[in-house]
Amino acid sequence: MKKIDLENTAYKKDDKKNFIRLILDIIYPQNLSCVFCKMPISRSNKYSVCKSCYDQMVFIINACPKCGKPIINTSLKNDNDILDCDYCRNKSTIYDRNISFLEYEDKSKHLVFDLKYNSKTFLANNISDIMTDMLKEIYPDVIASIDYITYVPMSKKRSKDRGFNQAGEIAKRLGKNFDIECLDMIDRTRDTRKLHGLNADDRKRELRGVFKVQDDYTKYLEDRVVAVVDDIFTTGSTLNEIAKVLKLSGAKEVIGLTFLTGKYEKPIIEYIE
């Protein structure tokens, strides 16, 4: 049975929702069945995934160094410049870069949705392990530069309803894996509509002025590099707004660490001359 460190966990005995989460973590421990197809697997299987499902996971290896989206070479030139990202072209951002790890597709979103909506908080371990391995292998210089880790805050209502923040669960584990302090330093000043289904401009408007750095943390940010963890990078509006308040508070650099992002494919008409 999975050993749970009650001393260091965030569960409170008098909190019914967190007690249920604790029970779920015991009932659905890691490494007994594949997190995707539920087939029995060995405890040694990487990320608690069977070989068949693992082979279907789309890891982002060639990514735009700015937005982190997968690079799709649409040019006839084999040496197409990786910096010439169709998604980033003609965009200005406040964040310095974003790193994503898996492409958003049916397999990968299953992990995030089970974590967020089915309270399977143990999946934050699987997600953070994937992110940790790829950061070590592909981005060792980036992780070595980070002073603090933080994460995208939830609205008070959603936090109360869900009982936990999925980005926070992932961020805390990343902090532990790399021995980097993880700080809950960002607040929401107001609730927003759900961003799913909104276009980029509507997201920007909805998120404008939503975030603030807690006063107790501003003194720590001067000339520091801060990583912001989230589950999904869509348009970058959330990361951009958080980067704005972090830099206004003195941060030197802001790096997004987002588990999933989708491909950006230009409309076909753009290819026709």
XYZ file of N, CA and C in Angstrom:
819
model
N 0.844 -1.201 0.000
C 0.000 0.000 0.000
C 0.871 1.240 0.000
N 0.425 2.243 -0.683
C 1.187 3.489 -0.804
C 1.341 4.151 0.553
N 2.553 4.497 0.903
C 2.818 5.186 2.155
C 2.571 6.678 1.975
N 1.788 7.267 2.864
C 1.458 8.685 2.768
C 2.031 9.410 3.969
N 2.785 10.435 3.694
C 3.413 11.227 4.740
C 2.398 12.248 5.235
N 1.711 11.920 6.327
C 0.658 12.810 6.821
C 1.222 14.098 7.396
N 2.469 14.084 7.824
C 3.047 15.276 8.426
C 3.271 16.371 7.410
N 3.622 15.986 6.173
C 3.950 16.990 5.167
C 2.838 17.222 4.155
N 1.731 16.501 4.289
C 0.667 16.666 3.315
C -0.188 17.862 3.642
N -0.908 18.343 2.623
C -1.755 19.514 2.812
C -3.146 19.140 3.304
N -3.419 17.842 3.478
C -4.737 17.417 3.904
C -5.014 17.848 5.341
N -6.219 18.235 5.617
C -6.635 18.590 6.971
C -7.699 17.574 7.397
N -7.570 17.090 8.639
C -8.466 16.046 9.102
C -9.915 16.521 9.144
N -10.093 17.799 9.390
C -11.453 18.315 9.513
C -12.023 18.798 8.191
N -11.312 18.576 7.121
C -11.776 19.003 5.803
C -12.252 17.770 5.056
N -13.553 17.677 4.850
C -14.138 16.472 4.254
C -13.607 16.202 2.858
N -13.474 17.272 2.050
C -13.015 17.086 0.667
C -11.594 16.559 0.631
N -10.728 17.109 1.471
C -9.340 16.656 1.470
C -9.221 15.245 2.034
N -10.118 14.879 2.940
C -10.114 13.506 3.448
C -10.481 12.536 2.326
N -11.458 12.944 1.491
C -11.837 12.105 0.348
C -10.668 11.964 -0.613
N -9.944 13.050 -0.838
C -8.761 12.988 -1.707
C -7.730 12.015 -1.148
N -7.567 12.027 0.157
C -6.625 11.120 0.798
C -7.009 9.670 0.553
N -8.295 9.382 0.702
C -8.784 8.024 0.470
C -8.588 7.624 -0.987
N -8.865 8.561 -1.916
C -8.680 8.271 -3.342
C -7.229 7.955 -3.657
N -6.308 8.662 -3.009
C -4.889 8.389 -3.244
C -4.503 6.990 -2.763
N -5.206 6.488 -1.756
C -4.935 5.138 -1.261
C -5.565 4.097 -2.185
N -6.815 4.380 -2.617
C -7.529 3.432 -3.473
C -6.884 3.331 -4.846
N -6.411 4.496 -5.382
C -5.831 4.532 -6.720
C -4.351 4.887 -6.643
N -3.530 4.008 -6.059
C -2.106 4.327 -5.955
C -1.432 4.245 -7.317
N -0.216 4.781 -7.355
C 0.547 4.744 -8.597
C 0.997 3.323 -8.940
N 1.299 3.134 -10.225
C 2.051 1.972 -10.696
C 1.343 0.638 -10.533
N 0.024 0.613 -10.472
C -0.699 -0.647 -10.478
C -1.362 -0.887 -11.822
N -1.829 0.160 -12.461
C -2.414 0.051 -13.795
C -2.041 1.283 -14.596
N -2.069 1.136 -15.904
C -1.722 2.245 -16.784
C -2.702 3.392 -16.566
N -2.186 4.598 -16.425
C -3.056 5.746 -16.154
C -3.961 6.067 -17.338
N -3.641 5.534 -18.514
C -4.463 5.779 -19.693
C -5.477 4.654 -19.929
N -4.978 3.450 -20.176
C -5.860 2.353 -20.600
C -6.259 1.428 -19.460
N -5.660 1.599 -18.275
C -5.987 0.836 -17.069
C -5.513 -0.618 -17.110
N -4.711 -0.954 -18.116
C -4.156 -2.305 -18.157
C -3.146 -2.482 -17.026
N -3.067 -3.699 -16.463
C -2.091 -3.934 -15.390
C -0.665 -3.707 -15.887
N 0.148 -3.094 -15.055
C 1.547 -2.842 -15.407
C 2.430 -3.130 -14.211
N 3.710 -3.175 -14.480
C 4.693 -3.344 -13.413
C 4.894 -2.033 -12.676
N 5.286 -2.109 -11.430
C 5.600 -0.894 -10.669
C 6.776 -0.135 -11.274
N 7.549 -0.804 -12.101
C 8.720 -0.164 -12.695
C 8.398 0.603 -13.974
N 7.171 0.493 -14.468
C 6.810 1.201 -15.702
C 6.924 2.705 -15.511
N 7.617 3.342 -16.448
C 7.849 4.775 -16.351
C 6.536 5.546 -16.416
N 6.374 6.455 -15.486
C 5.206 7.347 -15.412
C 3.889 6.591 -15.243
N 3.960 5.328 -14.831
C 2.752 4.507 -14.673
C 1.986 4.365 -15.987
N 2.732 4.191 -17.067
C 2.139 4.089 -18.402
C 2.620 2.792 -19.058
N 1.692 2.064 -19.685
C 2.087 0.849 -20.396
C 2.859 1.222 -21.660
N 3.572 0.253 -22.232
C 4.410 0.538 -23.399
C 3.589 1.050 -24.583
N 2.424 0.455 -24.803
C 1.601 0.864 -25.935
C 1.176 2.329 -25.814
N 0.723 2.723 -24.655
C 0.294 4.110 -24.448
C 1.483 5.063 -24.440
N 2.599 4.594 -23.876
C 3.796 5.432 -23.851
C 4.231 5.785 -25.274
N 4.153 4.811 -26.156
C 4.559 5.043 -27.544
C 3.649 6.038 -28.259
N 2.458 6.235 -27.739
C 1.517 7.179 -28.353
C 1.625 8.589 -27.783
N 2.365 8.751 -26.701
C 2.532 10.077 -26.113
C 3.436 10.924 -27.011
N 3.047 12.175 -27.233
C 3.801 13.044 -28.137
C 4.595 14.048 -27.306
N 5.862 13.713 -27.056
C 6.739 14.596 -26.299
C 7.210 15.736 -27.197
N 7.274 16.925 -26.645
C 7.699 18.084 -27.426
C 9.217 18.209 -27.331
N 9.893 17.854 -28.390
C 11.354 17.900 -28.421
C 11.824 19.138 -29.181
N 11.282 19.340 -30.373
C 11.615 20.532 -31.158
C 10.536 21.582 -30.938
N 10.866 22.580 -30.127
C 9.876 23.575 -29.731
C 10.376 24.981 -30.016
N 9.438 25.884 -30.209
C 9.796 27.300 -30.302
C 10.414 27.727 -28.980
N 11.568 28.355 -28.997
C 12.230 28.758 -27.746
C 11.530 29.910 -27.040
N 10.487 30.445 -27.651
C 9.727 31.520 -27.011
C 8.422 30.994 -26.406
N 7.541 30.452 -27.253
C 6.216 30.038 -26.771
C 6.156 28.573 -26.358
N 7.126 27.771 -26.782
C 7.159 26.366 -26.397
C 6.281 25.452 -27.222
N 5.594 26.000 -28.232
C 4.754 25.154 -29.076
C 5.624 24.328 -30.028
N 5.142 23.151 -30.432
C 5.929 22.314 -31.348
C 6.213 23.056 -32.647
N 7.427 22.905 -33.136
C 7.811 23.507 -34.407
C 7.319 22.619 -35.544
N 6.560 23.200 -36.437
C 6.119 22.497 -37.643
C 6.777 23.186 -38.824
N 7.650 22.489 -39.525
C 8.363 23.093 -40.645
C 7.460 23.093 -41.876
N 6.902 24.253 -42.155
C 6.021 24.377 -43.323
C 6.759 24.921 -44.533
N 8.079 25.083 -44.399
C 8.872 25.623 -45.495
C 9.469 24.490 -46.311
N 9.710 24.742 -47.584
C 10.383 23.750 -48.418
C 11.865 23.686 -48.113
N 12.345 24.701 -47.378
C 13.756 24.710 -47.010
C 13.965 23.808 -45.803
N 14.899 22.894 -45.904
C 15.145 21.976 -44.799
C 15.731 22.675 -43.592
N 16.410 23.789 -43.823
C 17.075 24.480 -42.728
C 16.232 25.647 -42.215
N 14.919 25.495 -42.250
C 14.029 26.545 -41.767
C 14.406 26.929 -40.344
N 14.558 28.222 -40.080
C 15.011 28.726 -38.784
C 13.983 28.418 -37.707
N 14.404 27.737 -36.656
C 13.496 27.373 -35.575
C 12.941 28.602 -34.870
N 13.649 29.740 -34.967
C 13.171 30.952 -34.329
C 12.005 31.582 -35.086
N 11.781 31.149 -36.310
C 10.731 31.729 -37.134
C 9.422 30.987 -36.868
N 8.841 31.233 -35.702
C 7.645 30.527 -35.259
C 6.408 31.263 -35.741
N 5.534 30.553 -36.444
C 4.321 31.174 -36.971
C 3.432 31.724 -35.859
N 3.412 31.046 -34.716
C 2.560 31.498 -33.619
C 3.102 32.784 -32.981
N 4.419 32.874 -32.849
C 5.031 34.024 -32.165
C 5.223 35.237 -33.071
N 5.227 35.012 -34.379
C 5.515 36.102 -35.296
C 4.554 37.269 -35.078
N 5.125 38.453 -34.957
C 4.367 39.704 -34.778
C 3.660 39.794 -33.425
N 4.057 38.938 -32.475
C 3.505 39.026 -31.122
C 4.590 39.520 -30.166
N 4.201 40.342 -29.225
C 5.115 40.738 -28.156
C 4.612 40.132 -26.853
N 5.525 39.622 -26.063
C 5.148 38.997 -24.799
C 5.965 39.589 -23.662
N 5.396 39.524 -22.467
C 6.107 39.988 -21.278
C 6.915 38.838 -20.676
N 6.374 37.625 -20.733
C 7.152 36.488 -20.255
C 8.341 36.270 -21.197
N 9.405 35.677 -20.665
C 10.630 35.507 -21.449
C 10.604 34.244 -22.300
N 10.029 33.198 -21.783
C 9.866 31.985 -22.581
C 8.884 31.069 -21.874
N 8.325 30.148 -22.643
C 7.494 29.089 -22.086
C 8.047 27.749 -22.551
N 8.044 26.778 -21.647
C 8.437 25.418 -21.983
C 7.240 24.515 -21.730
N 6.805 23.801 -22.766
C 5.764 22.786 -22.621
C 6.368 21.423 -22.924
N 5.705 20.365 -22.486
C 6.334 19.054 -22.465
C 5.637 18.001 -23.323
N 4.327 18.025 -23.362
C 3.575 17.097 -24.204
C 2.598 17.880 -25.066
N 2.348 17.347 -26.273
C 1.325 17.952 -27.111
C -0.060 17.633 -26.541
N -0.932 18.611 -26.621
C -2.308 18.451 -26.167
C -3.055 17.568 -27.168
N -3.396 16.375 -26.733
C -4.163 15.442 -27.568
C -4.904 14.502 -26.631
N -5.615 13.527 -27.187
C -6.521 12.714 -26.375
C -5.819 12.020 -25.212
N -4.636 11.503 -25.451
C -3.925 10.801 -24.388
C -3.510 11.752 -23.272
N -2.822 12.817 -23.648
C -2.237 13.697 -22.638
C -3.284 14.464 -21.849
N -4.341 14.907 -22.510
C -5.349 15.681 -21.781
C -6.081 14.806 -20.756
N -6.076 13.495 -20.990
C -6.675 12.557 -20.042
C -6.018 12.702 -18.668
N -4.696 12.851 -18.652
C -3.984 13.018 -17.386
C -4.435 14.272 -16.651
N -4.482 15.372 -17.365
C -4.841 16.651 -16.751
C -6.294 16.646 -16.300
N -7.189 16.133 -17.127
C -8.608 16.146 -16.778
C -8.898 15.243 -15.587
N -8.230 14.084 -15.517
C -8.411 13.205 -14.358
C -7.904 13.871 -13.084
N -6.804 14.579 -13.193
C -6.273 15.309 -12.045
C -7.243 16.406 -11.611
N -7.688 17.215 -12.568
C -8.508 18.390 -12.257
C -9.931 18.036 -11.838
N -10.554 17.150 -12.590
C -11.994 16.959 -12.434
C -12.384 15.681 -11.704
N -11.451 14.735 -11.569
C -11.743 13.498 -10.855
C -10.953 13.369 -9.554
N -10.291 14.455 -9.167
C -9.579 14.527 -7.880
C -8.515 13.449 -7.703
N -7.938 13.002 -8.823
C -6.858 12.010 -8.731
C -5.535 12.765 -8.571
N -5.321 13.272 -7.374
C -4.171 14.154 -7.150
C -2.830 13.438 -7.280
N -2.835 12.097 -7.175
C -1.576 11.378 -7.350
C -1.025 11.563 -8.763
N -1.889 11.930 -9.728
C -1.421 12.139 -11.097
C -0.489 13.335 -11.208
N -0.513 14.222 -10.223
C 0.456 15.324 -10.207
C 1.879 14.780 -10.120
N 2.032 13.595 -9.509
C 3.358 12.959 -9.474
C 3.795 12.538 -10.869
N 2.903 11.896 -11.617
C 3.230 11.461 -12.977
C 3.582 12.654 -13.854
N 2.759 13.699 -13.763
C 2.980 14.889 -14.586
C 4.296 15.557 -14.223
N 4.548 15.736 -12.950
C 5.787 16.400 -12.537
C 7.009 15.553 -12.860
N 6.868 14.225 -12.833
C 7.998 13.361 -13.190
C 8.358 13.517 -14.672
N 7.335 13.600 -15.535
C 7.601 13.830 -16.957
C 8.313 15.160 -17.148
N 7.803 16.196 -16.504
C 8.398 17.527 -16.625
C 9.825 17.544 -16.077
N 10.034 16.873 -14.962
C 11.363 16.827 -14.348
C 12.379 16.162 -15.267
N 12.018 15.001 -15.817
C 12.951 14.280 -16.687
C 13.317 15.104 -17.921
N 12.324 15.773 -18.511
C 12.597 16.545 -19.723
C 13.394 17.813 -19.408
N 13.134 18.416 -18.272
C 13.918 19.593 -17.877
C 15.384 19.200 -17.660
N 15.602 18.071 -17.038
C 16.976 17.610 -16.809
C 17.686 17.284 -18.113
N 16.954 16.666 -19.036
C 17.571 16.185 -20.279
C 17.735 17.286 -21.318
N 16.729 18.143 -21.455
C 16.712 19.109 -22.560
C 17.016 20.535 -22.104
N 16.604 20.868 -20.859
C 16.712 22.262 -20.411
C 17.478 22.407 -19.089
N 18.630 21.754 -18.955
C 19.346 21.856 -17.667
C 19.782 23.276 -17.333
N 20.146 24.065 -18.335
C 20.566 25.440 -18.074
C 19.406 26.298 -17.589
N 18.231 26.030 -18.129
C 17.054 26.796 -17.716
C 16.715 26.511 -16.262
N 16.645 25.249 -15.912
C 16.266 24.908 -14.538
C 17.318 25.402 -13.543
N 18.578 25.423 -13.961
C 19.640 25.904 -13.070
C 19.539 27.399 -12.816
N 18.849 28.113 -13.700
C 18.754 29.570 -13.560
C 17.589 30.013 -12.687
N 16.679 29.109 -12.352
C 15.445 29.485 -11.667
C 15.680 29.655 -10.166
N 15.228 30.783 -9.633
C 15.342 31.061 -8.200
C 14.116 30.603 -7.424
N 12.926 30.823 -7.988
C 11.684 30.449 -7.315
C 10.712 29.837 -8.315
N 9.870 28.961 -7.790
C 8.752 28.413 -8.560
C 7.458 28.914 -7.942
N 6.524 29.336 -8.790
C 5.182 29.653 -8.340
C 4.198 29.039 -9.324
N 2.925 29.355 -9.192
C 1.933 28.708 -10.058
C 0.726 29.609 -10.235
N -0.061 29.280 -11.238
C -1.260 30.069 -11.561
C -2.309 29.829 -10.481
N -2.792 30.882 -9.849
C -3.803 30.705 -8.801
C -5.182 30.460 -9.393
N -6.027 29.797 -8.629
C -7.413 29.583 -9.029
C -8.296 30.651 -8.396
N -9.496 30.800 -8.938
C -10.465 31.681 -8.295
C -10.873 31.053 -6.961
N -11.334 31.868 -6.049
C -11.728 31.366 -4.731
C -12.858 30.347 -4.841
N -13.801 30.620 -5.741
C -14.930 29.703 -5.884
C -14.478 28.350 -6.418
N -13.648 28.364 -7.478
C -13.200 27.091 -8.049
C -12.296 26.342 -7.078
N -11.494 27.095 -6.349
C -10.621 26.465 -5.361
C -11.447 25.789 -4.268
N -12.511 26.440 -3.847
C -13.384 25.857 -2.828
C -14.112 24.639 -3.362
N -14.604 24.735 -4.602
C -15.343 23.619 -5.195
C -14.455 22.407 -5.424
N -13.234 22.653 -5.929
C -12.338 21.558 -6.289
C -11.564 21.037 -5.089
N -11.238 21.918 -4.180
C -10.508 21.506 -2.978
C -9.006 21.519 -3.124
N -8.498 21.805 -4.305
C -7.060 21.871 -4.533
C -6.805 22.614 -5.832
N -5.571 23.045 -6.027
C -5.150 23.724 -7.256
C -4.210 22.782 -7.998
N -4.617 22.317 -9.179
C -3.802 21.335 -9.904
C -2.428 21.887 -10.264
N -2.353 23.177 -10.615
C -1.055 23.774 -10.936
C -0.166 23.803 -9.695
N -0.767 24.075 -8.547
C -0.008 24.076 -7.299
C 0.510 22.699 -6.934
N -0.314 21.673 -7.169
C 0.120 20.304 -6.875
C 1.347 19.928 -7.709
N 1.320 20.306 -8.986
C 2.449 20.014 -9.874
C 3.670 20.832 -9.468
N 3.458 22.112 -9.189
C 4.562 23.022 -8.864
C 5.295 22.584 -7.596
N 4.549 22.180 -6.589
C 5.178 21.768 -5.330
C 6.070 20.554 -5.534
N 5.631 19.641 -6.367
C 6.442 18.455 -6.633
C 7.683 18.805 -7.454
N 7.540 19.719 -8.403
C 8.713 20.179 -9.157
C 9.716 20.857 -8.235
N 9.218 21.685 -7.347
C 10.105 22.344 -6.396
C 10.877 21.346 -5.563
N 10.183 20.313 -5.126
C 10.848 19.269 -4.330
C 11.866 18.512 -5.173
N 11.519 18.198 -6.415
C 12.423 17.439 -7.283
C 13.724 18.186 -7.559
N 13.648 19.522 -7.664
C 14.826 20.318 -8.008
C 15.374 21.114 -6.819
N 14.781 20.921 -5.658
C 15.198 21.659 -4.462
C 15.144 23.174 -4.708
N 14.045 23.609 -5.335
C 13.792 25.026 -5.567
C 12.546 25.402 -4.768
N 12.624 26.516 -4.060
C 11.509 26.917 -3.213
C 10.275 27.222 -4.054
N 9.164 26.608 -3.687
C 7.887 26.837 -4.365
C 7.037 27.745 -3.488
N 6.658 28.895 -4.023
C 5.964 29.912 -3.239
C 4.583 30.197 -3.827
N 3.599 30.245 -2.954
C 2.246 30.626 -3.345
C 2.170 32.157 -3.275
N 2.700 32.821 -4.294
C 2.907 34.271 -4.211
C 1.934 35.095 -5.059
N 1.117 34.432 -5.893
C 0.221 35.157 -6.792
C -1.222 35.018 -6.314
N -1.930 36.139 -6.241
C -3.361 36.143 -5.911
C -4.182 36.577 -7.112
N -5.428 36.155 -7.123
C -6.409 36.695 -8.069
C -7.175 37.812 -7.381
N -7.320 38.923 -8.065
C -8.039 40.047 -7.484
C -9.545 39.919 -7.689
N -9.952 39.092 -8.618
C -11.377 38.864 -8.870
C -11.534 37.553 -9.639
N -12.741 37.030 -9.599
C -13.047 35.826 -10.368
C -13.252 36.200 -11.834
N -13.018 35.245 -12.706
C -13.206 35.462 -14.143
C -14.129 34.390 -14.697
N -14.601 34.646 -15.900
C -15.327 33.599 -16.611
C -14.363 32.452 -16.921
N -14.898 31.284 -17.214
C -14.047 30.197 -17.693
C -13.448 30.615 -19.022
N -12.149 30.374 -19.173
C -11.446 30.830 -20.371
C -11.633 29.882 -21.551
N -12.026 28.646 -21.266
C -12.195 27.669 -22.344
C -13.218 28.177 -23.350
N -12.847 28.196 -24.611
C -13.745 28.639 -25.657
C -13.596 30.101 -26.030
N -12.840 30.868 -25.211
C -12.618 32.276 -25.538
C -11.447 32.404 -26.505
N -11.522 33.346 -27.430
C -10.396 33.577 -28.329
C -9.319 34.398 -27.615
N -8.202 34.601 -28.283
C -7.052 35.249 -27.652
C -7.385 36.652 -27.144
N -8.094 37.430 -27.934
C -8.430 38.795 -27.528
C -9.363 38.811 -26.324
N -10.347 37.912 -26.312
C -11.279 37.845 -25.187
C -10.567 37.389 -23.916
N -9.620 36.471 -24.063
C -8.845 36.023 -22.904
C -8.051 37.189 -22.310
N -7.418 37.969 -23.188
C -6.648 39.118 -22.712
C -7.517 40.085 -21.925
N -8.684 40.387 -22.466
C -9.595 41.310 -21.795
C -10.069 40.744 -20.456
N -10.383 39.452 -20.442
C -10.899 38.828 -19.227
C -9.851 38.785 -18.117
N -8.568 38.656 -18.500
C -7.492 38.490 -17.517
C -6.803 39.798 -17.134
N -7.128 40.871 -17.804
C -6.438 42.139 -17.533
C -6.667 42.565 -16.082
N -5.567 42.750 -15.356
C -5.633 43.220 -13.979
C -6.102 42.196 -12.968
N -6.143 40.923 -13.350
C -6.677 39.883 -12.462
C -5.673 39.442 -11.394
N -4.370 39.516 -11.692
C -3.368 38.953 -10.803
C -2.590 40.033 -10.056
N -2.137 39.653 -8.867
C -1.244 40.526 -8.103
C -0.283 39.669 -7.300
N 0.901 40.226 -7.050
C 1.877 39.558 -6.190
C 1.552 39.905 -4.743
N 1.512 38.903 -3.893
C 1.262 39.154 -2.477
C 2.369 40.039 -1.910
N 1.977 40.990 -1.081
C 2.912 41.987 -0.561
C 4.109 41.359 0.145
N 3.888 40.246 0.830
C 4.972 39.617 1.599
C 6.104 39.097 0.712
N 5.831 38.906 -0.580
C 6.830 38.291 -1.455
C 7.564 39.280 -2.357
N 7.083 40.507 -2.435
C 7.708 41.451 -3.363
C 9.178 41.695 -3.028
N 9.536 41.653 -1.770
C 10.920 41.923 -1.368
C 11.887 40.831 -1.820
N 11.357 39.670 -2.202
C 12.222 38.562 -2.605
C 12.473 38.517 -4.115
N 11.771 39.325 -4.873
C 11.751 39.157 -6.322
C 12.784 39.974 -7.079
N 13.400 40.936 -6.454
C 14.332 41.809 -7.163
C 15.442 41.011 -7.837
N 15.513 41.146 -9.167
C 16.564 40.523 -9.978
C 16.534 38.992 -9.928
N 15.352 38.424 -9.678
C 15.225 36.971 -9.589
C 14.563 36.395 -10.832
N 14.827 35.105 -11.070
C 14.183 34.365 -12.158
C 13.085 33.500 -11.548
N 11.863 33.674 -12.045
C 10.706 32.975 -11.485
C 10.078 32.083 -12.550
N 9.827 30.839 -12.185
C 9.104 29.912 -13.066
C 7.647 29.862 -12.633
N 6.748 29.938 -13.610
C 5.303 29.892 -13.345
C 4.759 28.593 -13.919
N 4.176 27.766 -13.069
C 3.694 26.447 -13.484
C 2.193 26.502 -13.768
N 1.792 25.851 -14.857
C 0.372 25.680 -15.163
C 0.209 24.358 -15.895
N -1.031 23.900 -15.993
C -1.268 22.607 -16.641
C -1.294 22.708 -18.162
N -1.877 23.796 -18.694
C -2.045 23.910 -20.147
C -1.695 25.322 -20.607
N -0.912 25.417 -21.681
C -0.617 26.695 -22.337
C -1.472 26.761 -23.589
N -2.365 27.745 -23.639
C -3.240 27.879 -24.807
C -2.792 29.059 -25.655
N -3.127 30.271 -25.204
C -2.712 31.470 -25.942
C -1.559 32.198 -25.270
N -1.277 31.861 -24.017
C -0.222 32.551 -23.274
C -0.715 33.776 -22.523
N -2.006 34.068 -22.583
C -2.536 35.270 -21.929
C -2.371 35.214 -20.410
N -2.628 34.057 -19.820
C -2.486 33.922 -18.366
C -1.034 34.131 -17.946
N -0.127 33.466 -18.627
C 1.294 33.602 -18.312
C 1.753 35.041 -18.495
N 1.274 35.693 -19.520
C 1.675 37.065 -19.803
C 1.228 38.017 -18.688
N 0.009 37.852 -18.228
C -0.500 38.724 -17.162
C 0.246 38.497 -15.849
N 0.577 37.249 -15.569
C 1.340 36.966 -14.346
C 2.762 37.493 -14.474
N 3.352 37.344 -15.655
C 4.698 37.880 -15.883
C 4.724 39.389 -15.667
N 3.648 40.057 -16.063
C 3.585 41.508 -15.904
C 3.708 41.911 -14.433
N 2.918 41.276 -13.565
C 2.949 41.674 -12.154
C 4.248 41.233 -11.480
N 4.814 40.103 -11.924
C 6.093 39.668 -11.355
C 7.208 40.637 -11.729
N 7.215 41.092 -12.963
C 8.270 42.019 -13.385
C 8.081 43.401 -12.775
N 6.847 43.823 -12.590
C 6.596 45.093 -11.898
C 7.051 45.024 -10.443
N 7.122 43.810 -9.915
C 7.594 43.608 -8.545
C 9.092 43.339 -8.479
N 9.775 43.416 -9.627
C 11.230 43.320 -9.620
C 11.840 42.094 -10.244
N 11.023 41.111 -10.636
C 11.589 39.890 -11.229
C 12.356 40.218 -12.501
N 13.491 39.564 -12.667
C 14.322 39.792 -13.849
C 13.815 39.006 -15.048
N 13.355 37.788 -14.804
C 12.953 36.901 -15.897
C 11.810 36.025 -15.424
N 10.866 35.745 -16.324
C 9.724 34.884 -16.013
C 9.637 33.787 -17.067
N 9.636 32.538 -16.590
C 9.626 31.365 -17.467
C 8.382 30.543 -17.154
N 7.613 30.221 -18.184
C 6.473 29.342 -17.997
C 6.888 27.883 -18.089
N 6.363 27.061 -17.192
C 6.525 25.606 -17.257
C 5.120 25.024 -17.313
N 4.661 24.736 -18.511
C 3.281 24.293 -18.704
C 3.286 22.887 -19.298
N 2.522 22.002 -18.697
C 2.601 20.595 -19.066
C 2.205 20.352 -20.522
N 1.083 20.909 -20.952
C 0.578 20.661 -22.299
C 0.477 21.938 -23.123
N 0.654 21.798 -24.412
C 0.285 22.855 -25.347
C -0.068 22.207 -26.677
N -0.846 22.916 -27.473
C -1.246 22.376 -28.767
C -0.367 22.889 -29.881
N -0.451 22.227 -31.027
C 0.240 22.697 -32.219
C -0.417 23.990 -32.686
N 0.370 24.805 -33.367
C -0.212 25.947 -34.067
C -0.068 25.689 -35.554
N -1.183 25.626 -36.231
C -1.162 25.402 -37.676
C -1.801 26.598 -38.371
N -1.033 27.224 -39.267
C -1.565 28.378 -39.999
C -2.733 27.955 -40.877
N -3.709 28.826 -41.029
C -4.776 28.537 -41.997
C -4.183 28.254 -43.378
N -4.763 27.316 -44.073
C -4.191 26.866 -45.344
C -4.074 28.008 -46.350
N -4.941 29.022 -46.233
C -4.910 30.116 -47.193
C -3.603 30.897 -47.111
N -2.955 30.846 -45.927
C -1.700 31.575 -45.761
C -0.577 30.964 -46.575
N -0.744 29.685 -46.976
C 0.311 29.039 -47.731
C 0.200 29.319 -49.229
N -0.939 29.831 -49.625
C -1.177 30.011 -51.048
C -0.752 31.407 -51.479
N 0.102 31.506 -52.446
C 0.542 32.810 -52.931
C -0.248 33.176 -54.180
